Coordinates of C-alpha atoms in Angstrom, one line a residue:
M46 CA -53.4 -35.0 15.0
K47 CA -55.4 -37.6 13.2
A48 CA -55.0 -37.6 9.4
I49 CA -55.6 -39.7 6.3
V50 CA -52.3 -40.3 4.5
V51 CA -51.3 -41.9 1.2
T52 CA -47.8 -43.3 0.3
D53 CA -48.3 -45.3 -2.9
P54 CA -49.6 -43.7 -6.2
A55 CA -50.4 -47.1 -7.6
A56 CA -52.7 -48.0 -4.6
G57 CA -55.2 -45.3 -5.2
T58 CA -57.8 -44.7 -2.5
A59 CA -57.3 -48.3 -1.3
G60 CA -53.9 -47.1 0.0
M61 CA -55.4 -44.5 2.3
T62 CA -54.6 -45.0 6.0
L63 CA -55.8 -43.2 9.1
T64 CA -52.8 -42.4 11.3
E65 CA -51.3 -39.9 13.7
R66 CA -49.3 -37.0 12.2
P67 CA -47.5 -34.1 13.9
D68 CA -49.7 -31.0 14.6
P69 CA -48.6 -27.9 12.6
D70 CA -45.8 -26.1 14.3
V71 CA -47.4 -23.0 15.7
A72 CA -44.2 -21.6 17.1
R73 CA -42.5 -21.9 13.7
L74 CA -45.4 -20.4 11.9
A75 CA -45.2 -17.4 14.3
S76 CA -41.5 -16.8 13.8
L77 CA -40.2 -14.6 11.1
D78 CA -37.4 -17.1 10.4
G79 CA -39.6 -20.1 9.8
A80 CA -42.9 -18.8 8.6
N81 CA -44.3 -19.1 5.1
Y82 CA -45.4 -15.6 4.5
G83 CA -49.2 -15.3 4.8
D84 CA -50.0 -18.8 6.1
V85 CA -52.7 -19.6 8.6
I86 CA -53.5 -22.8 10.6
V87 CA -57.1 -23.9 10.3
A88 CA -58.8 -26.4 12.7
V89 CA -60.6 -28.5 10.1
H90 CA -64.3 -29.0 10.7
A91 CA -65.2 -30.4 7.3
S92 CA -63.2 -31.6 4.3
G93 CA -63.9 -32.5 0.7
F94 CA -62.0 -34.9 -1.5
T95 CA -61.9 -35.1 -5.3
G96 CA -62.2 -38.5 -6.8
N97 CA -59.2 -38.4 -9.1
E98 CA -56.9 -36.4 -6.7
L99 CA -54.5 -39.3 -6.2
E100 CA -53.8 -39.2 -9.9
W101 CA -52.5 -35.7 -9.7
P102 CA -48.6 -35.4 -9.7
S103 CA -49.0 -32.6 -7.0
T104 CA -50.3 -35.2 -4.5
W105 CA -46.9 -36.9 -4.5
I106 CA -44.3 -34.1 -5.1
D107 CA -43.8 -30.6 -3.9
R108 CA -43.3 -27.5 -6.1
L109 CA -39.6 -28.4 -6.6
G110 CA -40.5 -31.9 -7.8
R111 CA -39.3 -33.6 -4.5
D112 CA -41.2 -36.6 -3.1
R113 CA -43.4 -35.4 -0.2
T114 CA -45.0 -38.7 0.9
P115 CA -46.6 -39.5 3.2
S116 CA -49.1 -37.0 1.8
I117 CA -52.4 -35.9 3.3
P118 CA -55.0 -35.5 0.5
G119 CA -58.1 -33.4 0.4
H120 CA -58.0 -29.7 -0.7
E121 CA -61.5 -28.4 0.2
V122 CA -61.8 -27.1 3.7
A123 CA -64.2 -25.4 6.1
G124 CA -63.0 -24.6 9.6
V125 CA -61.7 -22.1 12.1
V126 CA -58.5 -20.1 12.0
T127 CA -56.3 -20.9 15.1
S128 CA -53.0 -19.2 14.2
L129 CA -51.6 -16.6 11.9
S130 CA -48.2 -16.0 10.4
F131 CA -46.5 -12.8 9.3
G132 CA -48.1 -11.3 6.2
T133 CA -51.6 -12.6 6.9
A134 CA -54.3 -10.2 5.7
G135 CA -58.1 -10.2 5.9
L136 CA -58.4 -13.0 8.4
S137 CA -58.3 -13.3 12.2
V138 CA -57.9 -16.0 14.9
G139 CA -61.2 -17.6 15.7
Q140 CA -62.7 -16.7 12.3
R141 CA -64.8 -19.3 10.4
V142 CA -63.4 -19.8 6.9
F143 CA -63.6 -22.0 3.8
G144 CA -61.7 -22.4 0.6
L145 CA -59.1 -24.5 -1.2
T146 CA -55.6 -25.4 -0.1
D147 CA -52.4 -25.5 -2.2
W148 CA -52.2 -28.7 -4.4
T149 CA -48.6 -29.3 -3.6
R150 CA -48.9 -29.2 0.2
D151 CA -50.6 -31.5 2.7
G152 CA -54.4 -31.2 2.5
T153 CA -57.5 -31.2 4.6
L154 CA -58.3 -34.8 5.5
A155 CA -56.8 -34.0 8.9
Q156 CA -57.6 -32.2 12.1
Y157 CA -55.4 -29.2 11.2
V158 CA -54.2 -27.8 7.9
V159 CA -51.8 -25.0 7.0
V160 CA -53.2 -22.8 4.2
E161 CA -52.2 -19.5 2.5
A162 CA -54.7 -17.0 3.9
R163 CA -55.4 -15.6 0.4
N164 CA -57.0 -19.0 -0.5
L165 CA -59.6 -18.6 2.2
A166 CA -62.8 -16.5 2.6
P167 CA -65.0 -15.9 5.6
L168 CA -67.7 -18.5 6.0
P169 CA -71.0 -16.8 7.2
G170 CA -72.3 -17.9 10.5
G171 CA -75.5 -19.2 8.9
V172 CA -73.7 -21.6 6.6
D173 CA -72.8 -25.0 8.1
F174 CA -69.1 -26.2 7.8
T175 CA -70.3 -29.2 5.9
V176 CA -71.9 -27.0 3.3
G177 CA -68.9 -24.7 3.2
A178 CA -66.5 -27.6 2.4
S179 CA -68.9 -28.9 -0.3
V180 CA -69.1 -25.7 -2.2
A181 CA -65.5 -24.6 -2.1
M182 CA -64.2 -26.5 -5.2
T183 CA -67.5 -27.3 -6.8
G184 CA -68.7 -23.7 -6.6
L185 CA -65.4 -22.2 -7.8
T186 CA -65.1 -24.6 -10.6
A187 CA -68.6 -23.8 -11.8
W188 CA -68.1 -20.0 -11.4
Q189 CA -64.8 -19.9 -13.2
G190 CA -65.9 -22.2 -16.0
L191 CA -69.1 -20.2 -16.7
F192 CA -68.0 -16.6 -16.1
E193 CA -64.3 -16.3 -16.0
H194 CA -63.6 -18.6 -19.0
G195 CA -67.0 -19.0 -20.6
H196 CA -68.1 -15.3 -20.2
L197 CA -71.7 -16.5 -19.9
S198 CA -74.4 -13.8 -19.9
A199 CA -78.2 -13.4 -19.9
G200 CA -79.9 -14.7 -23.0
Q201 CA -77.2 -17.2 -23.9
S202 CA -77.6 -20.9 -23.9
V203 CA -75.3 -23.4 -22.1
L204 CA -75.0 -27.1 -22.2
V205 CA -74.0 -28.4 -18.7
H206 CA -72.7 -31.9 -18.7
G207 CA -73.3 -33.9 -15.4
A208 CA -76.0 -31.4 -14.3
A209 CA -77.0 -33.6 -11.4
G210 CA -73.5 -34.0 -10.1
A211 CA -71.6 -32.0 -7.5
V212 CA -70.0 -29.5 -10.0
G213 CA -72.7 -29.6 -12.7
S214 CA -75.5 -28.8 -10.2
M215 CA -73.6 -25.7 -9.2
A216 CA -73.1 -24.7 -12.8
A217 CA -76.8 -25.2 -13.6
Q218 CA -77.9 -23.0 -10.8
L219 CA -75.4 -20.2 -11.4
A220 CA -76.1 -20.2 -15.1
R221 CA -79.9 -20.0 -14.6
E222 CA -79.4 -17.2 -12.1
V223 CA -77.8 -14.9 -14.7
G224 CA -80.6 -15.6 -17.1
A225 CA -79.0 -18.2 -19.4
Y226 CA -81.0 -21.1 -20.9
V227 CA -79.6 -24.3 -19.3
I228 CA -79.6 -27.7 -21.0
G229 CA -78.4 -30.4 -18.6
T230 CA -77.1 -33.9 -19.3
G231 CA -76.7 -37.1 -17.5
R232 CA -78.2 -40.5 -17.1
A233 CA -82.0 -41.1 -17.1
A234 CA -82.1 -41.5 -13.3
H235 CA -80.6 -38.0 -12.9
R236 CA -83.3 -36.2 -14.9
R237 CA -85.3 -35.0 -11.9
T238 CA -82.3 -33.9 -9.9
A239 CA -80.9 -31.9 -12.8
L240 CA -84.2 -30.1 -13.4
D241 CA -84.5 -29.4 -9.7
F242 CA -81.1 -27.8 -9.7
G243 CA -82.0 -25.4 -12.5
A244 CA -81.8 -27.1 -15.9
H245 CA -84.6 -26.0 -18.3
E246 CA -84.3 -29.3 -20.2
F247 CA -82.4 -32.5 -19.8
I248 CA -80.6 -34.8 -22.3
D249 CA -80.4 -38.5 -21.3
L250 CA -77.0 -39.5 -22.6
D251 CA -77.9 -43.2 -22.8
N252 CA -81.1 -42.8 -24.7
D253 CA -81.3 -39.4 -26.3
T254 CA -79.2 -38.0 -29.2
L255 CA -76.8 -35.4 -27.9
E256 CA -76.7 -33.7 -31.3
D257 CA -80.4 -33.0 -31.1
V258 CA -79.5 -30.2 -28.7
G259 CA -78.6 -28.0 -31.6
A260 CA -76.2 -25.0 -31.4
V261 CA -75.4 -23.5 -28.0
D262 CA -73.2 -20.5 -26.9
L263 CA -71.3 -22.4 -24.3
V264 CA -70.5 -26.0 -23.3
F265 CA -69.4 -26.7 -19.7
D266 CA -67.8 -30.2 -19.8
V267 CA -66.9 -32.5 -16.9
F268 CA -66.9 -35.8 -18.9
G269 CA -64.3 -35.4 -21.6
G270 CA -63.7 -38.4 -23.9
D271 CA -66.2 -39.0 -26.7
I272 CA -68.9 -36.8 -25.1
G273 CA -66.5 -33.9 -24.9
T274 CA -65.4 -34.3 -28.5
R275 CA -68.9 -34.4 -29.8
S276 CA -69.9 -31.5 -27.7
V277 CA -67.3 -29.2 -29.3
R278 CA -69.3 -29.5 -32.5
L279 CA -72.4 -28.2 -30.7
V280 CA -70.9 -24.8 -30.0
R281 CA -72.1 -22.2 -32.4
A282 CA -69.6 -20.1 -34.3
G283 CA -67.8 -17.7 -31.9
G284 CA -68.9 -19.7 -28.9
T285 CA -66.9 -21.4 -26.2
F286 CA -66.2 -24.9 -25.1
V287 CA -64.9 -25.2 -21.5
T288 CA -63.7 -28.4 -19.9
V289 CA -62.0 -29.5 -16.7
T290 CA -60.9 -32.9 -18.1
G291 CA -57.8 -32.1 -20.1
P292 CA -56.8 -30.5 -23.4
P293 CA -59.9 -30.3 -25.7
Q294 CA -60.0 -32.3 -28.9
G295 CA -61.0 -29.6 -31.4
R296 CA -62.4 -26.1 -31.1
P297 CA -65.6 -24.3 -32.2
A298 CA -65.5 -22.3 -35.4
N299 CA -64.2 -18.8 -34.7
G300 CA -64.5 -19.7 -31.0
L301 CA -62.5 -20.9 -28.0
A302 CA -61.8 -24.3 -26.5
I303 CA -60.5 -23.9 -22.9
D304 CA -59.2 -26.5 -20.4
F305 CA -58.7 -25.0 -16.9
V306 CA -57.6 -25.9 -13.4
V307 CA -59.7 -24.3 -10.6
V308 CA -57.9 -21.8 -8.4
S309 CA -59.0 -20.4 -5.0
D310 CA -60.3 -16.8 -5.1
R311 CA -61.5 -15.0 -2.0
T312 CA -63.8 -12.7 -3.9
Q313 CA -65.5 -15.5 -5.8
L314 CA -65.7 -17.6 -2.6
S315 CA -67.5 -14.7 -0.9
E316 CA -70.0 -14.5 -3.8
I317 CA -70.7 -18.2 -3.6
A318 CA -71.1 -18.0 0.2
R319 CA -73.5 -15.1 -0.1
R320 CA -75.7 -17.1 -2.5
V321 CA -75.6 -20.1 -0.2
Q322 CA -76.6 -18.0 2.7
D323 CA -79.5 -16.4 0.7
R324 CA -80.6 -19.8 -0.4
R325 CA -80.1 -18.9 -4.0
L326 CA -77.5 -21.7 -4.3
R327 CA -77.9 -25.3 -3.0
T328 CA -75.1 -27.7 -2.6
H329 CA -75.4 -31.4 -3.7
I330 CA -74.0 -33.5 -0.8
G331 CA -74.2 -37.2 -1.4
Q332 CA -73.0 -38.4 2.0
V333 CA -71.3 -37.2 5.2
A334 CA -68.9 -39.3 7.2
S335 CA -66.5 -38.9 10.1
L336 CA -62.7 -38.8 9.7
D337 CA -62.6 -42.2 11.5
D338 CA -64.8 -43.7 8.7
A339 CA -63.2 -41.8 5.8
V340 CA -61.1 -44.6 4.4
A341 CA -64.1 -46.8 4.0
V342 CA -66.4 -44.1 2.7
L343 CA -63.8 -42.9 0.1
N344 CA -63.6 -46.5 -1.2
P345 CA -67.3 -46.9 -1.9
T346 CA -68.8 -50.2 -3.3
Q347 CA -71.3 -48.2 -5.4
K348 CA -71.3 -44.8 -7.0
I349 CA -72.5 -42.0 -4.8
N350 CA -74.2 -39.1 -6.6
G351 CA -73.2 -35.8 -5.1
K352 CA -70.3 -34.7 -3.0
T353 CA -68.9 -36.8 -0.2
I354 CA -67.9 -34.7 2.8
I355 CA -65.7 -35.8 5.7
R356 CA -66.8 -34.2 9.0
V357 CA -63.7 -33.8 11.1
R358 CA -65.2 -31.9 14.1

């Protein structure tokens, strides 16, 4: 099968190569002796890639700490199940699915990928594979940050950093749907996009004063650094600061500061897919490219706003 592989952590995305890799071993998957319990093989139709993925230790080593290069990156997938192993529940051969793959196993920038069935959910027929791949990680990250960790509810206020980006736009829409007041941030050029995706108001981080936002119940942070540190102080007493950028620097008074890593969840994926199908949730795709063009596209010469999706089939 065709696949994108990486072998050198220091090379970053510039070290990506399109090459031939062995197809998943269907016979081994089907045997009780060789199968990983609950795995399925998915024919990849569309794949996502996270920009800092090659900085993750899990890209280069397995769960036991052993080198696993050459590694296939990409962990967001939409495709069709082609084979099942023992212990598979809730999925069938020929079914359209989407979700996230295990961080410490080969990923989705390939024609086939082996995934634990529990990490996948059915993809409705009315949702394109490209859209499915684009909402798997972004939608789950927003959902878990807002509701699982932030416990956001109607009538509360939330500051969503990067509200025009792939994750932030998901968070803005989901927060507004539950009846929260959404304040988005970003650069001036992103104002219209953030408002279109559900922000009630917008803070230009280059020209406005972040502290003028006042107190909010929840901060959803994708920036970290100085912006993250300053944002902790905007959370009212008893509120929550949630980030995906690493351990928070400080915490709100009588509140929580949470750093989390997104995990795949079939129930949450199904909720996200339902909203996409009903047009209550829109994805923010910046560009779509073929697997043959993936190396060039994932090494852009200028910043792409929105999610880059690799269309494999």
